[in-house]
Tab-separated table of C-alpha atoms and ligand atoms in Angstrom:
chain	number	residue	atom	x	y	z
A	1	UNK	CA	30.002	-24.659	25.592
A	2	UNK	CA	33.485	-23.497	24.885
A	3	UNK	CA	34.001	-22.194	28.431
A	4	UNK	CA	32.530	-25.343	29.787
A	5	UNK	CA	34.690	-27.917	27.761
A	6	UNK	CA	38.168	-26.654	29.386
A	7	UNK	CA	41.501	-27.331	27.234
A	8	UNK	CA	44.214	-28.068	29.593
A	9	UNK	CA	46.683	-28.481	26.125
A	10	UNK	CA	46.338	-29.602	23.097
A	11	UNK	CA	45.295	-32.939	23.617
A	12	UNK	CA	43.775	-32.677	27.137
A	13	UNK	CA	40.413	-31.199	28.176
A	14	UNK	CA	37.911	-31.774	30.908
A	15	UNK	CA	34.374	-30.483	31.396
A	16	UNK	CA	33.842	-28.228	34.549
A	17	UNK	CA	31.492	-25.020	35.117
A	18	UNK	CA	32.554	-22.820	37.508
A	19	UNK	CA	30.562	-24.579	40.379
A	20	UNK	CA	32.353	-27.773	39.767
A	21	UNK	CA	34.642	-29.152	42.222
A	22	UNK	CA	38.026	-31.086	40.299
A	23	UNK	CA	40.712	-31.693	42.184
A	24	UNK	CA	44.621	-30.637	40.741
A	25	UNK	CA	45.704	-33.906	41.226
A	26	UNK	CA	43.044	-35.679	38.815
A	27	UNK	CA	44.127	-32.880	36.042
A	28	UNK	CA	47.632	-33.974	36.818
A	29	UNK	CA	46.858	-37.691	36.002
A	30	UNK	CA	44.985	-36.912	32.870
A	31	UNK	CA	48.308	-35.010	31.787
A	32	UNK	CA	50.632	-37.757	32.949
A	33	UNK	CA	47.857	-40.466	30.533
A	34	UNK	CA	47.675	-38.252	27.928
A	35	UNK	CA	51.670	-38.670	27.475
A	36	UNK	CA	51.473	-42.457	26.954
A	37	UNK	CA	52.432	-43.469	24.189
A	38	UNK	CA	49.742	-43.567	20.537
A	39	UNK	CA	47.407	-41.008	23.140
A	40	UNK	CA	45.429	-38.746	20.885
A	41	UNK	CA	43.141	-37.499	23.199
A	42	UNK	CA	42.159	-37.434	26.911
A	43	UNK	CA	38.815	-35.956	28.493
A	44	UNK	CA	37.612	-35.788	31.898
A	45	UNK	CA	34.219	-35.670	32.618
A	46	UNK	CA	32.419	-33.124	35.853
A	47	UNK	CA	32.484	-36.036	38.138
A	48	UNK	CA	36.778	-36.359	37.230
A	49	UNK	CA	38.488	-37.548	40.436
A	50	UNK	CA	42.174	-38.793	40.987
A	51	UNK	CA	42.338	-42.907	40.811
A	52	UNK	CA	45.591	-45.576	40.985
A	53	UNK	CA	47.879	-43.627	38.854
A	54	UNK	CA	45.062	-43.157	36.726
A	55	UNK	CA	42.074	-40.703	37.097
A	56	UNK	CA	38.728	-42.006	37.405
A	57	UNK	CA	35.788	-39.762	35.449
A	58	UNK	CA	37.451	-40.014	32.552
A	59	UNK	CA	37.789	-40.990	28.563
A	60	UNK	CA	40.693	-41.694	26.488
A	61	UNK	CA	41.294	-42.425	23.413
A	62	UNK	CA	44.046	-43.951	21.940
A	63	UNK	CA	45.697	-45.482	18.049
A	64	UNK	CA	47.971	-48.357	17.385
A	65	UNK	CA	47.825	-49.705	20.737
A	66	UNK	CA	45.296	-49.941	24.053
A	67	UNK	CA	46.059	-49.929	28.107
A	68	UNK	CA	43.731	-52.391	30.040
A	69	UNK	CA	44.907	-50.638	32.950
A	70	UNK	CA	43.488	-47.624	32.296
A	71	UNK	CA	40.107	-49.686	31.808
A	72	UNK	CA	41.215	-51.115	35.753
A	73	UNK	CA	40.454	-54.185	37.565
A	74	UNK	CA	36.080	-53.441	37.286
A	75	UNK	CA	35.904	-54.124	33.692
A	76	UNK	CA	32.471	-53.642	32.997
A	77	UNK	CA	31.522	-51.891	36.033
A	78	UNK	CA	28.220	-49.995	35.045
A	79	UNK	CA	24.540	-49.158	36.187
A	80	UNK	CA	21.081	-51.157	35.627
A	81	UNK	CA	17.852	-49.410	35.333
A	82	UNK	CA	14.708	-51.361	36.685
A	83	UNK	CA	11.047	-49.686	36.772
A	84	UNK	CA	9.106	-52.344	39.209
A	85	UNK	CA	5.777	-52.838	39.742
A	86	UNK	CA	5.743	-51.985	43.369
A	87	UNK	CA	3.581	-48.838	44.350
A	88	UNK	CA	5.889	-46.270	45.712
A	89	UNK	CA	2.810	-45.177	48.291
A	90	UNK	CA	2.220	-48.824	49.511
A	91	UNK	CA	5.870	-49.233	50.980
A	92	UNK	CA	7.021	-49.486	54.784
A	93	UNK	CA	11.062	-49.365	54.649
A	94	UNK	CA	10.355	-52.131	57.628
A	95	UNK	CA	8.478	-54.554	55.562
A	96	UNK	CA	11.233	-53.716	52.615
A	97	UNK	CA	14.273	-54.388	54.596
A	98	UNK	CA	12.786	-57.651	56.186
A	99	UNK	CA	11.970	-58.936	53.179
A	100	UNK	CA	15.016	-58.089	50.829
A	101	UNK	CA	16.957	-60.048	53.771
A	102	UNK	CA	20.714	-60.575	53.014
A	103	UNK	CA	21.673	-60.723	49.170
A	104	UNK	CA	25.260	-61.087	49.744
A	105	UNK	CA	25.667	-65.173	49.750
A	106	UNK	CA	25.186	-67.047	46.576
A	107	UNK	CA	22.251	-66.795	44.226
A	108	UNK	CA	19.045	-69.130	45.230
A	109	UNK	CA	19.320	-72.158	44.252
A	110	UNK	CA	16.225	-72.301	42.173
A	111	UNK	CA	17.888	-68.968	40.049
A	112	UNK	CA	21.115	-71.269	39.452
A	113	UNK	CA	19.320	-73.664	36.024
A	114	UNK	CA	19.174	-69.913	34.700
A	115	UNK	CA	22.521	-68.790	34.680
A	116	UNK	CA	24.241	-69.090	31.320
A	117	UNK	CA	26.916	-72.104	31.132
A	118	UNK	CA	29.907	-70.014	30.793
A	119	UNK	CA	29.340	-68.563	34.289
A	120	UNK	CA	27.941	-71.719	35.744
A	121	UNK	CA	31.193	-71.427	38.071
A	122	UNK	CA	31.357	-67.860	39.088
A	123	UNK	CA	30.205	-68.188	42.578
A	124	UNK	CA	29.676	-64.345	42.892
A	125	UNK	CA	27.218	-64.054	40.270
A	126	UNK	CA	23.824	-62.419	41.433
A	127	UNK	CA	26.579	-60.066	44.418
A	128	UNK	CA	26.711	-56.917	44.366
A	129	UNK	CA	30.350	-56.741	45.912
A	130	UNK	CA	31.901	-54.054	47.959
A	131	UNK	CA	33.228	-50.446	48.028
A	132	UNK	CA	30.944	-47.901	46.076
A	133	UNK	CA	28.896	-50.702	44.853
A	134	UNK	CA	24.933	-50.989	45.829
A	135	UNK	CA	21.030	-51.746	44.812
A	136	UNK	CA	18.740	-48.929	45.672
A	137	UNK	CA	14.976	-48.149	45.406
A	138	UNK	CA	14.290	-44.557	44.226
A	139	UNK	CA	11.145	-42.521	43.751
A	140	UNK	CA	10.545	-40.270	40.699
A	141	UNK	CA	10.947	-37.162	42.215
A	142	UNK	CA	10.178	-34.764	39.135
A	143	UNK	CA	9.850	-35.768	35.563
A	144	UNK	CA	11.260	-32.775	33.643
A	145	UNK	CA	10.995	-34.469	29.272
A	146	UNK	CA	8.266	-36.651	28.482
A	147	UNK	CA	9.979	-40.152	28.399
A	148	UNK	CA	7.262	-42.979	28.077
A	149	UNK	CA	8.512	-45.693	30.059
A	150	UNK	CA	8.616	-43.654	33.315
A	151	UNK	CA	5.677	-43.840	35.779
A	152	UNK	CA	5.815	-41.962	39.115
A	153	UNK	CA	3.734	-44.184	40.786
A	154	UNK	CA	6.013	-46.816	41.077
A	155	UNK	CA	9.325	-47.722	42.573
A	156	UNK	CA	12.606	-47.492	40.333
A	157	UNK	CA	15.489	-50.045	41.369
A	158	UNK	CA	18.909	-49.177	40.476
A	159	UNK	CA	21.879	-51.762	40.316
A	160	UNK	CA	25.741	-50.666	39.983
A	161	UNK	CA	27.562	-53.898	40.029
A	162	UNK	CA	30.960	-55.030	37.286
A	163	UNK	CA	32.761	-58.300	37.010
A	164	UNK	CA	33.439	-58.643	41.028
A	165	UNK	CA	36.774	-61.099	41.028
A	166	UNK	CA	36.779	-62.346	37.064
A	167	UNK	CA	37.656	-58.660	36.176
A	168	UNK	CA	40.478	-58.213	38.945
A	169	UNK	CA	41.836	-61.345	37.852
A	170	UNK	CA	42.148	-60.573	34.078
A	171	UNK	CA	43.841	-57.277	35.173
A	172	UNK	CA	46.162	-58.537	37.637
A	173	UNK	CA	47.195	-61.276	35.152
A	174	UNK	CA	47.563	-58.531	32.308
A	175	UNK	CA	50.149	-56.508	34.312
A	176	UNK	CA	52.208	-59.431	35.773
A	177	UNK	CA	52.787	-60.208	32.338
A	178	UNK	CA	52.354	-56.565	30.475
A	179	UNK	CA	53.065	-53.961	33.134
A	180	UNK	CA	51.564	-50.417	32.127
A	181	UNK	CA	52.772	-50.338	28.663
A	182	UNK	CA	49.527	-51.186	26.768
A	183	UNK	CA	49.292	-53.797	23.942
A	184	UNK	CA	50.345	-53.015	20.314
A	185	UNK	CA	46.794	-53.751	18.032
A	186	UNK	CA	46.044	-56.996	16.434
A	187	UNK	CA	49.173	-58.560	18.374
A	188	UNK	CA	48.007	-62.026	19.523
A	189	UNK	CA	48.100	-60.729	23.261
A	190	UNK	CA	45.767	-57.774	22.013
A	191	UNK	CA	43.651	-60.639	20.951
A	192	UNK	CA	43.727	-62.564	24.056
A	193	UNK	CA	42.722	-59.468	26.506
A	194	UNK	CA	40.128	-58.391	24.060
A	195	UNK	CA	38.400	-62.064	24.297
A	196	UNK	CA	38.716	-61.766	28.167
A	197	UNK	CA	37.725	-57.916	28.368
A	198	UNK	CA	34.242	-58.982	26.407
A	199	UNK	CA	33.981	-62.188	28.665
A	200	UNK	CA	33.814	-59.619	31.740
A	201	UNK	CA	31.268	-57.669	30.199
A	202	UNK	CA	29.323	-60.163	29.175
A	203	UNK	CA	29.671	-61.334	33.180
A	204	UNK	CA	29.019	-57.836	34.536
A	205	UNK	CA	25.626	-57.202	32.839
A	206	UNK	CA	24.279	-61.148	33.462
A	207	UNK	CA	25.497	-60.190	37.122
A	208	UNK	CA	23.185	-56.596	37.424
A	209	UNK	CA	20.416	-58.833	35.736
A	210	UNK	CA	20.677	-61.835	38.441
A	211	UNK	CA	21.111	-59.176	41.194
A	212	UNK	CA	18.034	-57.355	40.191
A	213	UNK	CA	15.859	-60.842	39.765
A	214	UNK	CA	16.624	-61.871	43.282
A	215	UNK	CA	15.929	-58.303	44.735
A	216	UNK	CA	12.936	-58.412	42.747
A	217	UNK	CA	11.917	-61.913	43.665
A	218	UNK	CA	12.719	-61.394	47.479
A	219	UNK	CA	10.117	-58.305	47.596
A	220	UNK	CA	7.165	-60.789	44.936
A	221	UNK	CA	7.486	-57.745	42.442
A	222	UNK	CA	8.577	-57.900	39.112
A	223	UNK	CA	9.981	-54.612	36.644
A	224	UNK	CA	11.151	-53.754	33.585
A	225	UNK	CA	14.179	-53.077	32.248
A	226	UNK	CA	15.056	-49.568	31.257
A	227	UNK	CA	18.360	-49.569	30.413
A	228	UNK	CA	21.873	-51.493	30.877
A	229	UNK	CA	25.071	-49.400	30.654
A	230	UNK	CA	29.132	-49.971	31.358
A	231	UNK	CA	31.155	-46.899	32.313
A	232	UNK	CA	34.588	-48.783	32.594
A	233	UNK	CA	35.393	-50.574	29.194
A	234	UNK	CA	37.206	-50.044	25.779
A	235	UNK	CA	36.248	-49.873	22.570
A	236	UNK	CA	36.717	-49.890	19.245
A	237	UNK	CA	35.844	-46.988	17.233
A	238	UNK	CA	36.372	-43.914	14.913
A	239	UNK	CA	36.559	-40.390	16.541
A	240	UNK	CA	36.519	-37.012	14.228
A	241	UNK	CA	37.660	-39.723	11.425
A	242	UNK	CA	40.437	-41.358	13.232
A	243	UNK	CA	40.095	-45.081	14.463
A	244	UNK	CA	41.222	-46.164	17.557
A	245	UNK	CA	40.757	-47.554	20.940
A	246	UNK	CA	38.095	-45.464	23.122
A	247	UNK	CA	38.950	-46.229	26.926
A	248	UNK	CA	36.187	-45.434	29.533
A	249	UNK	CA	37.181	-45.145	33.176
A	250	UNK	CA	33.913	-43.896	34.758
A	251	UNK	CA	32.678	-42.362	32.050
A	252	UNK	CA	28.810	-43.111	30.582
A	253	UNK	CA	28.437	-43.775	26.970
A	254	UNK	CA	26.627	-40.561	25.461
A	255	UNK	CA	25.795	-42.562	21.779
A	256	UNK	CA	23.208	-45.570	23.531
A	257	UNK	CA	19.932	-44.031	24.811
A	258	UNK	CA	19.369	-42.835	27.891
A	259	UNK	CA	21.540	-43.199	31.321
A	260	UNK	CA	21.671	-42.636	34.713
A	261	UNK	CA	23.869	-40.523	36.533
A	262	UNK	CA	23.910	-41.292	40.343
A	263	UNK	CA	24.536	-38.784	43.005
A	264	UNK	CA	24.928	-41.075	46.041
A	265	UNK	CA	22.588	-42.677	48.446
A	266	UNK	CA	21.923	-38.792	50.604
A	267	UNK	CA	21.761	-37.084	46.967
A	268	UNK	CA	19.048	-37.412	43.998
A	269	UNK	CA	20.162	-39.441	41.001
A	270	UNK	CA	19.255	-38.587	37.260
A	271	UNK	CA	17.959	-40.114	34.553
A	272	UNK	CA	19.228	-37.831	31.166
A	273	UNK	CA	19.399	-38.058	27.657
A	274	UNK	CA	22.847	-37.582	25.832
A	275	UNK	CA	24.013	-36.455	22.820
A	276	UNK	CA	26.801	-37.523	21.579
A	277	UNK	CA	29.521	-35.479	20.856
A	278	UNK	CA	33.373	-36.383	19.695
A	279	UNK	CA	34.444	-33.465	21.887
A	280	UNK	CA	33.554	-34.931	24.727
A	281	UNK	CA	34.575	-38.238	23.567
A	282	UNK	CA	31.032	-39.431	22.958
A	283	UNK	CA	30.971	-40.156	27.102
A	284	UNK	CA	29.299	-38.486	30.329
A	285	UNK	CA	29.939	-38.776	33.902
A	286	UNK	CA	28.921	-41.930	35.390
A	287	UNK	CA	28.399	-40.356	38.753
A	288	UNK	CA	29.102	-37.625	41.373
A	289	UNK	CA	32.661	-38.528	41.980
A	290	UNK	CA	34.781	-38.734	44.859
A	291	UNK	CA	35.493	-35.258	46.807
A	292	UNK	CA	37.158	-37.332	49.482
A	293	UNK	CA	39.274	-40.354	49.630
A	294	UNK	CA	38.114	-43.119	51.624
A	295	UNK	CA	40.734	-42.962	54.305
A	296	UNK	CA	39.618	-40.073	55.501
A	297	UNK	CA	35.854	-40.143	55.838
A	298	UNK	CA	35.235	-42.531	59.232
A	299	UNK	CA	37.892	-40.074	60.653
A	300	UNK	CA	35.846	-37.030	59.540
A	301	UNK	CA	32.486	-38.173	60.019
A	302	UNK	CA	32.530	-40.860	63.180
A	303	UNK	CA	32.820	-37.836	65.924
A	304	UNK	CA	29.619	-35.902	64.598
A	305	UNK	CA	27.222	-39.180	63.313
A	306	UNK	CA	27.198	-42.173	64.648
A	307	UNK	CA	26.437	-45.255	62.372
A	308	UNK	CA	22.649	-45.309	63.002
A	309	UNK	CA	22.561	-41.537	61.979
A	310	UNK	CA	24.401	-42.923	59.139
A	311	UNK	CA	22.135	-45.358	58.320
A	312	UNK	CA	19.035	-42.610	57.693
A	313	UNK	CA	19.459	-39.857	55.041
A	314	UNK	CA	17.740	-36.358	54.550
A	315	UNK	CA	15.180	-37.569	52.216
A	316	UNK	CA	14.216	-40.054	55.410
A	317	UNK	CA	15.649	-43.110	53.100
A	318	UNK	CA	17.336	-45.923	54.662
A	319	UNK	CA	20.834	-47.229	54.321
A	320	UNK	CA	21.505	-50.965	54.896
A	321	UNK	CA	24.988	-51.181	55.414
A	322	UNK	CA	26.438	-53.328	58.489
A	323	UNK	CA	30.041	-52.569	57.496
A	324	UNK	CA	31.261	-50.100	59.978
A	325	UNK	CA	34.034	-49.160	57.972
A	326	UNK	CA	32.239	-48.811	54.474
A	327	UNK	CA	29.191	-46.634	56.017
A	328	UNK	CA	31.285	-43.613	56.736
A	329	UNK	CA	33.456	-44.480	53.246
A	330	UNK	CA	30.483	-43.993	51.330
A	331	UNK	CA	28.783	-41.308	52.672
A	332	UNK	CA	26.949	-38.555	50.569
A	333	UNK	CA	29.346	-35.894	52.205
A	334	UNK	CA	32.211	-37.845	50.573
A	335	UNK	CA	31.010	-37.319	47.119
A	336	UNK	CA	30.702	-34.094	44.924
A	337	UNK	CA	26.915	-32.420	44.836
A	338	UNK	CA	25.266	-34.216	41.984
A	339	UNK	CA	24.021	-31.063	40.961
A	340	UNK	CA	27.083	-28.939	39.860
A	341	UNK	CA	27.543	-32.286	37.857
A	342	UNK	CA	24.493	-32.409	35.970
A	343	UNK	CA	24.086	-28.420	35.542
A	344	UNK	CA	27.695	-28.417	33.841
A	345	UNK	CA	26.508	-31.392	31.357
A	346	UNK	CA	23.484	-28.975	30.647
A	347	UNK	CA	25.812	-26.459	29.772
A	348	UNK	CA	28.034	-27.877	27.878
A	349	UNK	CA	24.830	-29.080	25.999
A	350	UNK	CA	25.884	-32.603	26.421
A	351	UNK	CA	22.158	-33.693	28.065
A	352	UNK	CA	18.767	-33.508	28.425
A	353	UNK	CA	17.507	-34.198	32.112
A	354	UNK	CA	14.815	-36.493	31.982
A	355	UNK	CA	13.870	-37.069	35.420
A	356	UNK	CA	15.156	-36.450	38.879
A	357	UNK	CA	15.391	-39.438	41.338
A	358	UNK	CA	15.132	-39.741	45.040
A	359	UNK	CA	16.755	-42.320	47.054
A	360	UNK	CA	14.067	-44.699	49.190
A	361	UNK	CA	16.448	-47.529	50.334
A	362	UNK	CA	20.071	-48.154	49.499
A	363	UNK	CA	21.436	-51.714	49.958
A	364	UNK	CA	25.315	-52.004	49.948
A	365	UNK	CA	25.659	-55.245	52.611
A	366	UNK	CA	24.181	-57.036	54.993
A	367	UNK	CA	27.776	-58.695	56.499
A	368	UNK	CA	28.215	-57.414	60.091
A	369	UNK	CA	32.159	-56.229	60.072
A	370	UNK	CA	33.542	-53.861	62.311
B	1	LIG	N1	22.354	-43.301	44.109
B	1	LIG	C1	23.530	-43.680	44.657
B	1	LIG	N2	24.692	-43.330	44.020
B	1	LIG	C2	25.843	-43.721	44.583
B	1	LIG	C3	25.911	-44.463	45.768
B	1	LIG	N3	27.219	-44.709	46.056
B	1	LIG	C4	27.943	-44.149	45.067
B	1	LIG	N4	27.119	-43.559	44.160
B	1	LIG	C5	27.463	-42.896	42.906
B	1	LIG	O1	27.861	-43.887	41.969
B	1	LIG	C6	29.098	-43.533	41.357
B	1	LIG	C7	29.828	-44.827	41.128
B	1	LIG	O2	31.197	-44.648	40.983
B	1	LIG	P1	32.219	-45.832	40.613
B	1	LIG	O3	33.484	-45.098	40.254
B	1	LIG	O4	32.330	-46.730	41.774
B	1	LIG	O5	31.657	-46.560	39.449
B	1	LIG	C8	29.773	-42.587	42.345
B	1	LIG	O6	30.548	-41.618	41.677
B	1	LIG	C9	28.612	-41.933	43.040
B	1	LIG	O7	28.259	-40.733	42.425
B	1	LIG	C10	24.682	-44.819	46.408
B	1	LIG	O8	24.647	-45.490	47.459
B	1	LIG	N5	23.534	-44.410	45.817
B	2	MN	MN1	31.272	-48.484	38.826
C-alpha cells in the first residue's frame, strides 16, 4: 500500500501505481491547496487531473474554516445507479434511440405534480446538462463478488448529473462576495453557504432521479435503484480524531456502500466496494480523469474520425451526441484507461471490484450545434 499511497510532503499525498498517468501540474495544485490556510491534509485520488486553480480527483480536508471553491460551481455533481427491467438481449440501439427521443427540454408535463415544491421553479430539473455530463445503458460484462442486486440479464442505466445552474449560481455569488479565502466556521456566512450547499444537493440527487424516470418512462421500463452518490461536496466530519471540513472535488465517498467508477463512454465502467480508510481521506476516484484538456481534442481527433466514427465505440455502443464540438471533447481517448485506475485502488487495498460494465448507449444531447 505504502508505495501506492505516494507522500508528496508532509501533508500531501496522492494514490498512483506505476501504470498511472498524473500529470505535474495537478501535483502542483494539490501543493499550492494544501498551503491554504487551516489545510491539514490534501489527497489526490488515481483519476487526479489539473482543474481552475484547483485540481479535480481530489480530497481535502480542512479545520477552523472551509473553501466552497474548492467544492466548485457542480456542487453535488455525482453518479446514479439504475438496474432496469429491460432484457439486455431484446434491445436494437435503433428502437432505443427512437424511443429515448430528445431529453434535453423540460421534464413532461405529467412528471411536473411530482417534483418537490422547493424546486417547483428550477426549469432544468429532469437535464442532464453539458460537458462530461451523460445517461448511459451498460451491460454487466463480468461479475467478479457476489453482490445480490446485480442481474446480467438486464440493462444497467447510469446517470452523472449535479445542480446544473443553482450550483454555479451559489458559487459565483460566494466569490463576488468571498473571493478564494474560505469562510471562518460557525460565522453567519458559513451558515448561509452551508444552507445553500445542502439545497444543491438536495437538487442534484432529485435531478439524477427525474432524469432517470423520464429515460425510464420514454423506453416503458421501469428499474431499481442501486445506489445515489456525490463526488463534489463538503462535509463535516472527524479524520484520525481531528474534526473538520472534508472537501470532495471528484472524489467518491469510500464510507456509503458501493459506487461506481466510470471509465468513459469507449471504456468499461465499475461497480466496487470501498473501504474506508482516513489515509485516503475516506474517498475514491469518481472516474477516469482527464488525460487531455478539452481544447485540444477536436484538433487531435477531427483529421483521423469523423463525427459518425465518433458516434460508434469499440464495444459497437452508440453515442448520441449532436454537439460537434462536445463529441471530440469527450472522447474515450481524452480520458485516462479506467484500468490503471481501478488496478491502483486494488492495490492500495482501497476496493473490492464488484462487477465490470460495458457501455451499450451513451446519451450526452440531442441539440444539433456545430
Ligand atoms: N461511462 C462513461 N463515463 C464517462 C463518460 N464521460 C465521462 N465519463 C467519466 O465520468 C467522470 C466524470 O468526471 P466529472 O469530473 O465530470 O465528474 C470522468 O472522469 C470520466 O471518467 C461517458 O460518456 N460514459
Ligand atoms: Mn461530476
Amino acid at each position: 500500500m505504502s508505495n501506492i499511497i505516494r507522500s508528496v510532503s508532509p501533508h500531501v499525498s496522492y494514490i498512483a501505481s506505476e501504470h498511472t498517468w498524473i500529470e505535474g501540474k495537478a501535483i502542483q495544485q494539490l501543493e499550492t491547496t494544501a498551503n491554504l490556510p487551516d489545510m491539514v491534509q490534501v489527497t489526490g485520488m488515481p483519476d487526479l487531473h489539473p482543474g481552475r486553480g484547483y485540481p479535480v480527483g481530489a480530497a481535502f480536508f480542512s479545520q477552523h474554516r472551509f473553501y466552497p471553491a474548492l467544492i466548485g460551481n457542480d456542487i453535488g455533481c455525482g453518479m446514479s445507479v439504475w438496474l432496469t427491467d429491460l432484457a439486455v438481449a431484446k434491445q436494437s440501439l435503433d428502437k432505443l434511440e427512437k424511443r429515448l427521443g430528445n431529453i434535453d427540454g423540460p421534464l413532461e408535463e405529467h412528471l411536473l405534480a411530482d417534483i418537490p415544491a422547493e424546486f417547483s421553479h428550477c426549469y432544468s430539473l429532469g437535464t442532464i446538462g453539458g460537458g462530461n455530463h451523460f445517461a448511459e445503458f451498460l451491460q454487466i460484462d463480468e461479475i467478479f463478488t457476489p453482490f445480490s442486486a446485480l442481474d446480467k440479464k438486464r440493462l444497467i442505466l447510469l446517470v452523472h448529473s449535479g445542480s446544473r445552474g443553482l450550483g454555479q449560481a451559489i458559487l459565483e455569488a460566494h466569490i463576488r462576495e468571498y473571493g478564494h479565502h474560505g469562510l471562518e466556521q460557525d460565522s453567519p456566512e458559513s451558515g448561509d453557504y452551508l444552507n445553500q450547499h445542502q439545497h444543491a444537493l438536495d437538487f442534484a440527487v432529485c435531478n439524477r432521479h427525474f432524469i432517470a424516470r423520464r429515460i425510464m418512462e420514454r423506453l416503458r421500463t421501469d428499474g431499481q435503484q442501486l445506489l445515489d452518490i456525490a463526488h463534489n461536496f463538503l462535509q463535516k466530519t472527524s479524520v484520525n480524531g481531528i474534526d473538520g471540513w472534508l472537501h470532495r472535488k471528484g472524489a467518491t465517498p469510500s464510507d456509503r456502500g458501493v459506487v461506481v467508477i466510470p471509465g468513459s463512454r469507449g471504456d468499461f465502467s465499475y461497480l466496487v466496494e470501498p473501504h474506508p480508510d482516513a489515509e485516503s481521506l475516506f474517498s475514491l476516484a469518481h472516474g477516469a480523469g482527464r488525460k487531455w484538456m478539452r481544447s485540444e481534442c477536436k484538433d487531435r481527433l477531427s483529421a483521423k474520425f469523423t463525427v459518425d466514427q465518433m458516434s460508434r465505440t469499440h464495444f459497437g455502443s452508440r453515442v448520441i451526441c449532436r454537439d460537434r464540438q462536445l463529441i471530440y471533447q469527450e472522447a474515450p481517448q481524452a480520458y485516462k484507461p479506467i484500468d490503471t485506475i481501478v488496478d491502483s485502488l486494488q492495490q492500495a487495498g482501497l476496493i473490492t471490484v464488484v462487477a465490470r460494465l460495458k457501455p451499450v448507449l451513451t446519451y450526452k444531447t440531442s441539440g444539433e450545434t456545430v
